[in-house]
mmCIF file of C-alpha atoms and ligand atoms in Angstrom:
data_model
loop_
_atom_site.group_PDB
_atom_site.id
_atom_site.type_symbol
_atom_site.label_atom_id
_atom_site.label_comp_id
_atom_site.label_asym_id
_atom_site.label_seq_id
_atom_site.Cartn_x
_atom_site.Cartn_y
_atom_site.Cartn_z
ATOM 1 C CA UNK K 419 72.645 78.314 97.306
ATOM 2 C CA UNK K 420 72.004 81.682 96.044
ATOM 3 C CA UNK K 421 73.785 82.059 92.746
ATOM 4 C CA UNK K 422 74.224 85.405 90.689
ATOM 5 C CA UNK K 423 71.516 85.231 87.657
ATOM 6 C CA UNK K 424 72.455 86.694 84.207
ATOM 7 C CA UNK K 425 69.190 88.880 84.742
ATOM 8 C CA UNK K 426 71.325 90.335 87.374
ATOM 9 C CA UNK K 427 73.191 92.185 84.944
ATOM 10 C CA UNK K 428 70.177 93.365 83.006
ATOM 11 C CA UNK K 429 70.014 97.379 83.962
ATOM 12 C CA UNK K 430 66.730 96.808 84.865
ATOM 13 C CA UNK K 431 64.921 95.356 88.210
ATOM 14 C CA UNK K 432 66.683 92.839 88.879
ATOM 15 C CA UNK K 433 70.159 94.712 88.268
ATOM 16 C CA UNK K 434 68.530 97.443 90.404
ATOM 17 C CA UNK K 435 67.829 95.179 92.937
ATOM 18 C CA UNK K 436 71.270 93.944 93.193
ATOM 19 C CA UNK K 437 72.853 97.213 93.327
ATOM 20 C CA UNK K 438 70.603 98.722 95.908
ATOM 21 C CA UNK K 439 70.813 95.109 98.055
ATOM 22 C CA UNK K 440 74.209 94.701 98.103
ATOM 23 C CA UNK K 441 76.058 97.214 96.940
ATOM 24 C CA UNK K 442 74.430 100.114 98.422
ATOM 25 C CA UNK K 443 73.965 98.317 101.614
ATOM 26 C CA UNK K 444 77.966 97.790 102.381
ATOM 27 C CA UNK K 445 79.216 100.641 100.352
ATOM 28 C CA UNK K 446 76.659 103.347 100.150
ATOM 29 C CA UNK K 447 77.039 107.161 100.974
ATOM 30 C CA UNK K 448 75.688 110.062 100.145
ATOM 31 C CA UNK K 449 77.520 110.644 96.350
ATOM 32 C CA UNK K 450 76.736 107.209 95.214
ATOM 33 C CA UNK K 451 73.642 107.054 96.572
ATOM 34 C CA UNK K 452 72.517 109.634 94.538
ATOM 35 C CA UNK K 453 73.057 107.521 91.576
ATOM 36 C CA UNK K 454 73.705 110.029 88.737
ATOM 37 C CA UNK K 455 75.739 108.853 85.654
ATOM 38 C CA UNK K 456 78.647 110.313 87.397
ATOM 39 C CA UNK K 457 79.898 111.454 90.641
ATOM 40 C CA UNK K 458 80.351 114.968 91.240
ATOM 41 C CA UNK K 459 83.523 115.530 94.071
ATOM 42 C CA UNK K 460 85.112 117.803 95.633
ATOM 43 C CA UNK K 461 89.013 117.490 95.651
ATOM 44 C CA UNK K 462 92.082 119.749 95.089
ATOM 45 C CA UNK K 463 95.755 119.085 93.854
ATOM 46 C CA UNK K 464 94.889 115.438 92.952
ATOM 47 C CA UNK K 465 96.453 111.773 91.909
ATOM 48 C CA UNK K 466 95.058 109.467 90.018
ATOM 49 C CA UNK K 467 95.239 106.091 89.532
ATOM 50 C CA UNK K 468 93.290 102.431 88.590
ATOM 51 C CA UNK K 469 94.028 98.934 88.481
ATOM 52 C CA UNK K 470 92.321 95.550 87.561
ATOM 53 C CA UNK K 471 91.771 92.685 90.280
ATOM 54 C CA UNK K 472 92.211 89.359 88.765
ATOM 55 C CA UNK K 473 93.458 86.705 91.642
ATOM 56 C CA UNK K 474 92.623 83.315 91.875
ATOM 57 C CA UNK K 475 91.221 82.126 94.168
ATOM 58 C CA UNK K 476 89.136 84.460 95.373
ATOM 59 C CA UNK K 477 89.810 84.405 99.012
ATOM 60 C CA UNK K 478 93.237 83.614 100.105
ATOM 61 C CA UNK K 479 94.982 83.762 103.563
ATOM 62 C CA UNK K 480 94.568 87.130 104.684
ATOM 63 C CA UNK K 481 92.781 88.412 102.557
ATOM 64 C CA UNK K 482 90.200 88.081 99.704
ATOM 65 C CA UNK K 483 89.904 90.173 96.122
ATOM 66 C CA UNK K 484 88.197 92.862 97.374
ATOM 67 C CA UNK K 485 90.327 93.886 100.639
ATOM 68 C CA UNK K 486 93.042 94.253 97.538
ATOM 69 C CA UNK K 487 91.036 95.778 95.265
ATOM 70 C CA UNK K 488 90.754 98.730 97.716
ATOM 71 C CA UNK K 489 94.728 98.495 99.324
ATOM 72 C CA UNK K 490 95.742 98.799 95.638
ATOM 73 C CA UNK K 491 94.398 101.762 94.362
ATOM 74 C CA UNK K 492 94.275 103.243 97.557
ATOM 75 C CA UNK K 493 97.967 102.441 98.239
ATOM 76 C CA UNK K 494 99.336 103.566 94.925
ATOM 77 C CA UNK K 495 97.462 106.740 95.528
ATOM 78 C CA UNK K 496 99.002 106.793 99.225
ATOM 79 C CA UNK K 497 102.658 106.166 97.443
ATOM 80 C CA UNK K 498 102.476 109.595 95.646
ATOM 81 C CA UNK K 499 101.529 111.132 99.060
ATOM 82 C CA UNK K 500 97.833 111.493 98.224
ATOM 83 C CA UNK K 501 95.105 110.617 100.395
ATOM 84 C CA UNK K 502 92.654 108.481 99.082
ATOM 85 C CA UNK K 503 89.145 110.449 98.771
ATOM 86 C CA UNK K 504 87.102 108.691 95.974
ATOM 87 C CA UNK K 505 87.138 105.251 94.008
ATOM 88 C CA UNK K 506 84.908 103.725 91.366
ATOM 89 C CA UNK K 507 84.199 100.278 91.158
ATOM 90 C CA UNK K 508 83.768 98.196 88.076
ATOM 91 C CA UNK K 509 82.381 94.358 88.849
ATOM 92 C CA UNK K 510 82.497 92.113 85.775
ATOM 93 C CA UNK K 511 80.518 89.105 87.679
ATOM 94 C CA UNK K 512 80.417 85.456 86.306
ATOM 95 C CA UNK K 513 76.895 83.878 85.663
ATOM 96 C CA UNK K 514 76.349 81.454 89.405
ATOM 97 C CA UNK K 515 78.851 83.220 91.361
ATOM 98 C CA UNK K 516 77.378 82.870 94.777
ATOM 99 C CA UNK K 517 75.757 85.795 96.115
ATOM 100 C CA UNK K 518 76.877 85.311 99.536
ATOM 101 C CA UNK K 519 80.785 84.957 98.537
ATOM 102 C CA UNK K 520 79.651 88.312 96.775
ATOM 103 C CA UNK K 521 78.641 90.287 100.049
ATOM 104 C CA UNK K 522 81.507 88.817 102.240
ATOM 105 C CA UNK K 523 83.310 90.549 99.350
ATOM 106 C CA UNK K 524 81.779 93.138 99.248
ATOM 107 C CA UNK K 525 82.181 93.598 102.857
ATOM 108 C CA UNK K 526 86.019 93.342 103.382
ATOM 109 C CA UNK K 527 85.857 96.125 100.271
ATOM 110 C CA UNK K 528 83.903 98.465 103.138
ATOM 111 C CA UNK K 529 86.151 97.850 106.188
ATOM 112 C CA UNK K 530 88.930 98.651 103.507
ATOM 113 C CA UNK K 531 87.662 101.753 102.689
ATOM 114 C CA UNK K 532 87.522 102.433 105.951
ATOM 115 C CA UNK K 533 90.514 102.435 106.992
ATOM 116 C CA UNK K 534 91.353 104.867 104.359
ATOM 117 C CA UNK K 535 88.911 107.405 104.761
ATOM 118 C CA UNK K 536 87.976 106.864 101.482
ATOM 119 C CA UNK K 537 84.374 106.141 99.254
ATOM 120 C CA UNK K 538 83.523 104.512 96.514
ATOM 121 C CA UNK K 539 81.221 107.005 94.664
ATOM 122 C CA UNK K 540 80.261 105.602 91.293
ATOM 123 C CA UNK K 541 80.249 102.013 89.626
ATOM 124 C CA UNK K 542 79.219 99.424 87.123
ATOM 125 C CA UNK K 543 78.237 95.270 87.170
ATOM 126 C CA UNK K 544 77.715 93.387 84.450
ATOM 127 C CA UNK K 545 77.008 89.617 84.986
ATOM 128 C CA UNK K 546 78.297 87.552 82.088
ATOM 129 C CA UNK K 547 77.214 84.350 80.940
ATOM 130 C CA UNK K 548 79.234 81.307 82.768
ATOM 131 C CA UNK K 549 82.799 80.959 81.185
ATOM 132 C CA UNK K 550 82.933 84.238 80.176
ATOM 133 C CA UNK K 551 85.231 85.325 83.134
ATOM 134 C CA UNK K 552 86.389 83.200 85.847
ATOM 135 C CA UNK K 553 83.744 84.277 88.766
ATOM 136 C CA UNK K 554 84.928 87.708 89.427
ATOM 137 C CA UNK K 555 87.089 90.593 87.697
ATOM 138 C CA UNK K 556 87.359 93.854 89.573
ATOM 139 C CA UNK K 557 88.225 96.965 88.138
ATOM 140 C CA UNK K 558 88.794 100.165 90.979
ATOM 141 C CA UNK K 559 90.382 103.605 89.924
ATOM 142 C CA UNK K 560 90.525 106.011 92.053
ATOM 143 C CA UNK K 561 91.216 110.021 92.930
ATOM 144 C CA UNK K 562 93.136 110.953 96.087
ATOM 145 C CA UNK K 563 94.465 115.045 96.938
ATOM 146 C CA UNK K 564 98.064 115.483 97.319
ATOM 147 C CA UNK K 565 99.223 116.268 100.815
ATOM 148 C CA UNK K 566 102.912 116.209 99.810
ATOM 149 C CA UNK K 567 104.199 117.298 96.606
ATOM 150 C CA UNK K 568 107.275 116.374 95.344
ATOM 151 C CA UNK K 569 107.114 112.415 95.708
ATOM 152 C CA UNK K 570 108.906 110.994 92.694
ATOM 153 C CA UNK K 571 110.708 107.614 91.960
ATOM 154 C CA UNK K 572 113.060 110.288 89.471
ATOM 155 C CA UNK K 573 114.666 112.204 92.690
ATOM 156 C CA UNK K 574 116.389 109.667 94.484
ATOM 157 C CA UNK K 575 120.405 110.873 95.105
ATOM 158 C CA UNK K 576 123.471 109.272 96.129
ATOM 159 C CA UNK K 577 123.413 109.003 100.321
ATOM 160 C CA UNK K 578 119.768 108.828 100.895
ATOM 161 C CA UNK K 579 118.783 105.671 102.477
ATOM 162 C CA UNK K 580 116.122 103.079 101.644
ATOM 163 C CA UNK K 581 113.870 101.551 103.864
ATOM 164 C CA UNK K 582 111.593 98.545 103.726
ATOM 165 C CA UNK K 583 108.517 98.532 105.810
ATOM 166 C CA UNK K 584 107.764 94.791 106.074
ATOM 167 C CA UNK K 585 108.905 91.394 105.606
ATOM 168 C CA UNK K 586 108.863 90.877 101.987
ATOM 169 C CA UNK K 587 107.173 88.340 99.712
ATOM 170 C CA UNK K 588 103.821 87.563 101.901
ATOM 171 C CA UNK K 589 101.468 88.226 99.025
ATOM 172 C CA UNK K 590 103.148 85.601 96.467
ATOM 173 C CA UNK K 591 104.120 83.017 98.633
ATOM 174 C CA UNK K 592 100.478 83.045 99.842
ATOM 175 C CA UNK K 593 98.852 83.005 96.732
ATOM 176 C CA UNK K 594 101.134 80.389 96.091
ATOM 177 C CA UNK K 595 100.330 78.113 98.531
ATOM 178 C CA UNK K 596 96.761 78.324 98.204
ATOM 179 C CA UNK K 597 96.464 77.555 94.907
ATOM 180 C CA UNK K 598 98.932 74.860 95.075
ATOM 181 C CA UNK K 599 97.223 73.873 98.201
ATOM 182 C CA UNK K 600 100.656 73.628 99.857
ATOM 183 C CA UNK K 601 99.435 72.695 103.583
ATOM 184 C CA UNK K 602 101.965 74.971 105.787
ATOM 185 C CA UNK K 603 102.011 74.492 109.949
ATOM 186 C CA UNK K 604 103.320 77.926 109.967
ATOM 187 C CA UNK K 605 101.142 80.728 109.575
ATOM 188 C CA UNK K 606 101.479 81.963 106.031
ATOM 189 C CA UNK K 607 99.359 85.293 105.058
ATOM 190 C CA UNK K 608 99.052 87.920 102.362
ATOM 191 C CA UNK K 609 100.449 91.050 103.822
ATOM 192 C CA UNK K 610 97.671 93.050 101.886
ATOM 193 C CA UNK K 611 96.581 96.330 104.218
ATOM 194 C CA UNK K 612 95.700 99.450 103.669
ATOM 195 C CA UNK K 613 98.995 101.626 103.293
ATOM 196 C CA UNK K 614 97.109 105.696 103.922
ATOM 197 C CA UNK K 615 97.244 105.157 107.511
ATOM 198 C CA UNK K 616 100.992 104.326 107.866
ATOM 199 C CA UNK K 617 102.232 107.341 105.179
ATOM 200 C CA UNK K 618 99.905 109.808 107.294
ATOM 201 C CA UNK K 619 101.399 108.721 110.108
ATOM 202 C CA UNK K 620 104.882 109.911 108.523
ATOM 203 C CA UNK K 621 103.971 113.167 106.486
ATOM 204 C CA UNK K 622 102.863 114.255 109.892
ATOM 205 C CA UNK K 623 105.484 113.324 111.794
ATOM 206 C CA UNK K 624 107.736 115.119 109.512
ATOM 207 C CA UNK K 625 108.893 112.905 107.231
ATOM 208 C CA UNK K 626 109.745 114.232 104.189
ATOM 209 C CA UNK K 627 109.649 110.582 101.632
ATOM 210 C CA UNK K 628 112.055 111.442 98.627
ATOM 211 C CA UNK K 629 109.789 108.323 96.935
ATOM 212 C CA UNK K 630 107.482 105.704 97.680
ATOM 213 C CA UNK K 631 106.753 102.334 96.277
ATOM 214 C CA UNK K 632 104.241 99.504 97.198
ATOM 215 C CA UNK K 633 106.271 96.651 96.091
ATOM 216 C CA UNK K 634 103.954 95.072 94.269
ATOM 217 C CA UNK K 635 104.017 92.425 91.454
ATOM 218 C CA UNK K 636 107.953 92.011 90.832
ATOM 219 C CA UNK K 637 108.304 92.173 94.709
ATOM 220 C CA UNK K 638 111.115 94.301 96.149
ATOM 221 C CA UNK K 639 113.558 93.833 93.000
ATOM 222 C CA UNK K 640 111.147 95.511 90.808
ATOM 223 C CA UNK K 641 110.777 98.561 92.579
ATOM 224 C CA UNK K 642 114.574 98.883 93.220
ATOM 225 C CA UNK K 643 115.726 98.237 90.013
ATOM 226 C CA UNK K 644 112.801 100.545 88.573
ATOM 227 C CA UNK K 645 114.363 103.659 90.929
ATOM 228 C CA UNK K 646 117.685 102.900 90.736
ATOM 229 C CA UNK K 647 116.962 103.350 86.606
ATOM 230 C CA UNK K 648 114.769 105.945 86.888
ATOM 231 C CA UNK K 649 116.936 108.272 89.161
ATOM 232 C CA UNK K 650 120.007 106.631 87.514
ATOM 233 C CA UNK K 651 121.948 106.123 90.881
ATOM 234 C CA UNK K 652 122.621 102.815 92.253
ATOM 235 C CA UNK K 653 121.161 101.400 95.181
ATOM 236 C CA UNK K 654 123.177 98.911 97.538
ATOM 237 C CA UNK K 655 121.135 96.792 99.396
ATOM 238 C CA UNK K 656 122.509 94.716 102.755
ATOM 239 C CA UNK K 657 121.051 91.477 101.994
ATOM 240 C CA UNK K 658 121.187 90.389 105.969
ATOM 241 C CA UNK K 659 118.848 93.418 106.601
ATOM 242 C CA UNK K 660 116.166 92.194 104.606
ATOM 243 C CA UNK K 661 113.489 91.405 106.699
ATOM 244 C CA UNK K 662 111.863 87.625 105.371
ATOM 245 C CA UNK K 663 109.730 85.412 107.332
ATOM 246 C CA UNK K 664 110.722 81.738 108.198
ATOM 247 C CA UNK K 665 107.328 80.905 105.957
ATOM 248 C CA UNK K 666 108.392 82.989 102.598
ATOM 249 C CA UNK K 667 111.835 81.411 103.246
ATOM 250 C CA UNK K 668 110.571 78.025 103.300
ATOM 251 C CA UNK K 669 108.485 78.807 99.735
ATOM 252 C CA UNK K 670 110.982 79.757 98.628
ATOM 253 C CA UNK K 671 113.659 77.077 99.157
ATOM 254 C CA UNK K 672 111.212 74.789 98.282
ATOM 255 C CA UNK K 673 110.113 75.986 95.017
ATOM 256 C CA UNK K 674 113.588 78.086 94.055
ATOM 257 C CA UNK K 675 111.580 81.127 94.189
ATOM 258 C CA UNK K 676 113.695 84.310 95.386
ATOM 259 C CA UNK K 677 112.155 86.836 98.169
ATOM 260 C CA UNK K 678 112.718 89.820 96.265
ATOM 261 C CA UNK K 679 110.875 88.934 93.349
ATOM 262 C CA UNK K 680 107.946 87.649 95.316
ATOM 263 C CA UNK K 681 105.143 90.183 95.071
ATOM 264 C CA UNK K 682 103.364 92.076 98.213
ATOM 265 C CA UNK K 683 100.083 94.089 98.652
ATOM 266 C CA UNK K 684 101.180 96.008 101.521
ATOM 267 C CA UNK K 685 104.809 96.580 101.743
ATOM 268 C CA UNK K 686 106.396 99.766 100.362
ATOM 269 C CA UNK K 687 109.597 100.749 100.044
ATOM 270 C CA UNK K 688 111.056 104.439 100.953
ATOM 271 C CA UNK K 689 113.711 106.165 99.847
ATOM 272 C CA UNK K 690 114.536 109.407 102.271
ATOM 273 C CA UNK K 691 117.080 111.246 104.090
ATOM 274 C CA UNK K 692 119.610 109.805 105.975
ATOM 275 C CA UNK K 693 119.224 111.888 109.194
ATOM 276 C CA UNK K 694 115.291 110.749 109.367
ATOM 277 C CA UNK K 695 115.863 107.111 109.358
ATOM 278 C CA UNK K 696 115.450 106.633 112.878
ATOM 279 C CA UNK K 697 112.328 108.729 112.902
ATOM 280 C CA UNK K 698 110.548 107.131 110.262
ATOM 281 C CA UNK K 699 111.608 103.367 111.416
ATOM 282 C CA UNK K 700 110.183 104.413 115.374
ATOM 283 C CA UNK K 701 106.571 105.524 113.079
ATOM 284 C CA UNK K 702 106.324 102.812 110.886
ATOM 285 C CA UNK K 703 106.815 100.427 113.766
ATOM 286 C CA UNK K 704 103.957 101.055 115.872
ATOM 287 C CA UNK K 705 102.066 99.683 113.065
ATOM 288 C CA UNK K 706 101.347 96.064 113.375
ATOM 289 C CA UNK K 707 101.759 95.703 109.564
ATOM 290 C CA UNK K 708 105.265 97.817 109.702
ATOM 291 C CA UNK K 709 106.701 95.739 112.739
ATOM 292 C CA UNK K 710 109.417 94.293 111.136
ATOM 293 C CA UNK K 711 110.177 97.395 109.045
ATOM 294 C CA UNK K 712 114.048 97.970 108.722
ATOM 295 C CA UNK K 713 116.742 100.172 106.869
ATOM 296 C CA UNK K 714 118.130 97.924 104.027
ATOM 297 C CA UNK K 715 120.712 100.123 102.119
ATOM 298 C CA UNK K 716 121.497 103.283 100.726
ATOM 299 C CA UNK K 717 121.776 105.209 96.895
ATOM 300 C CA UNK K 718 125.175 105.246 95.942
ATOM 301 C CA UNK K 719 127.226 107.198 92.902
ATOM 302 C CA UNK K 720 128.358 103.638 91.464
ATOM 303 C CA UNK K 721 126.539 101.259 89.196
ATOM 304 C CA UNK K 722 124.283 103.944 88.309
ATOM 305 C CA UNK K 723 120.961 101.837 87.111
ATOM 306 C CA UNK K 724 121.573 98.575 89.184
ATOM 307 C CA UNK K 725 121.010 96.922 92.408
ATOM 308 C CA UNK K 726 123.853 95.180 94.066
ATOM 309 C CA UNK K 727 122.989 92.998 97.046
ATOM 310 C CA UNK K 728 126.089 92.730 99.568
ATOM 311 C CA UNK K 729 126.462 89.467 101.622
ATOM 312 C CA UNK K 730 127.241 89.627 105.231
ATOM 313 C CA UNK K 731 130.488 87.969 103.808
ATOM 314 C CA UNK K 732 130.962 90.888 101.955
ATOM 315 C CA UNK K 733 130.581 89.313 98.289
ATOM 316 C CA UNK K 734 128.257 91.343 96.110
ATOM 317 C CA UNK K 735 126.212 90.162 93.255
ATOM 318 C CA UNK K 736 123.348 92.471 90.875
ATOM 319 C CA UNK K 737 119.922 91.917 92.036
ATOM 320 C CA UNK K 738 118.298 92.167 88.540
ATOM 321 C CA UNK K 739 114.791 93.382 87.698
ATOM 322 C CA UNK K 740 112.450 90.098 87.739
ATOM 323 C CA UNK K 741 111.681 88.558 83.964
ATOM 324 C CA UNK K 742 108.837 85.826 82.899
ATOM 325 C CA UNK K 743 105.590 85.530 84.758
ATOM 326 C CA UNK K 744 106.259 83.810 88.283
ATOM 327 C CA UNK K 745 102.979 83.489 89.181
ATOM 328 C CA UNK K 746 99.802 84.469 87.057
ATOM 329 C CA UNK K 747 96.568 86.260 88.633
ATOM 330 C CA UNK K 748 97.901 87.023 91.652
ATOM 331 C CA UNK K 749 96.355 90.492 92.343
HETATM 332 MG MG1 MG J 374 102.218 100.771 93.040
#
């Protein structure tokens, strides 16, 4: 047992010695380890973006809060076509947390990082008395540079085509289960992963993404319906061509919990040319996380603003955007 002390939190020693022991150790490099007040990068056209990290619990299947405290920003960043270069990292720690759970943590935040070629470069913890926060809040923004300009969820036109690049709902029906502690025989995991790696892969094979969205809380619907409004066009989605696991689908007609509104932490939807389709489906593919990636539907002139889903019996209904609060905390 090795909890987290309040003194921990103090800006002095023992706040030092925190920092420099565990932070430093798994996330250190050369900007943050000159620990000025703030970072000083180098970047050029650049995005921008933050998010908090909230879930409970802390460590789910397939992943824990701080692999998706790095995917998030990071793949926000990489849905604008930015690379991500530099994060910061705000830890609001509960009083006893266990220092171990901490550096495993901690860790999975590093191999993150990784994988996008990006650093965090400046931070802050504060430990707060028991209570005060349940265990662990996260808080990462972060800077990437633009490699592609022109990404926007406001230029989508009638005939291009929409893509999915996994099987949706992973991340909520996950959650789900482990806090419900729903005992599955199946194999049931978060799809959260680091996004950079599979949009590189595209920009340099030529894709040209008309928009990009990780489909996050609100799941698939959300990010449809938001497009569809925001470009006012309508999008018609082949419902057979959704890609859902046998696991989601089982969450789901157990609880009466729909796919598309279950969230995901590394899933993205893109909206491109026709004519590139099979280009972009052969890249995304030969990523493990993109395997099951598929073309679900196109832009259309009609029901400009909606989402209709079509049946493979033909019938159509609206896919509407997702209301209430399905699931709490769950990035
Ligand atoms: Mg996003």
């Amino acid at each position: 047992m090795n909890p987290i002390l309040l003194a921990q939190g103090n800006g002095g020693n023992e706040n030092r010695d925190l920092i420099e022991n565990l932070f430093y150790k798994h996330l250190g490099n050369e900007t943050l380890l000159k620990s000025e007040d703030a970072a000083v990068i180098e970047a050029g056209r650049l995005a921008f973006t933050t998010d908090s990290f909230t879930v409970s619990p802390l460590i789910f299947a397939g992943g824990d809060i701080g692999k998706l405290s790095i995917c998030g920003t990071c793949n926000d960043l990489a849905m604008m076509g930015a690379q991500p270069k530099y994060l910061s990292l705000a830890m609001m720690i509960e009083e006893g947390l266990e220092h171990e759970l901490l550096e495993s943590i901690t860790r999975s935040m590093a191999k993150e990082l990784e994988k996008n070629g990006a650093q965090v470069v400046t931070g802050d913890t504060k430990v707060v008395p028991k209570g005060s926060v349940d265990k662990l809040f996260i808080t990462t923004t972060g800077i990437g540079e633009i490699v592609q300009n022109g990404i926007s969820s406001q230029g989508l036109t009638p005939g291009d085509a929409i893509i999915v690049s996994g099987s949706i709902g992973r991340h909520g029906a996950a959650i789900f289960a482990a806090r419900e502690g729903i005992e599955l025989q199946s194999r049931l995991t978060s799809d959260a992963a680091s996004l950079w790696p599979l949009v590189d892969a595209l920009l340099q094979g030529g894709i040209k993404p008309v928009a990009m969205r990780d489909a996050t809380r609100g799941g698939l619907a959300a990010v449809l319906n938001e497009w569809a409004q925001q470009s006012q066009v309508g999008i018609a989605v082949e419902e057979s061509e959704v890609p859902v696991s046998k696991e989601v689908q089982g969450i789901c007609e157990l609880l009466g919990f729909e796919a598309y509104n279950l969230a995901n932490e590394g899933t993205f939807v893109l909206a491109l040319k026709k004519d590139q389709v099979p280009d972009a489906l052969d890249i995304l593919q030969r990523f493990e996380c993109a395997a099951d990636a598929a073309y679900i539907g196109e832009v259309t002139r009609e029901h400009r603003g909606r989402v209709i889903l079509e049946s493979a019996w033909k019938t159509q209904r609206f896919l509407e955007m997702p209301s209430g609060e399905l699931l709490p905390r769950i990035c």
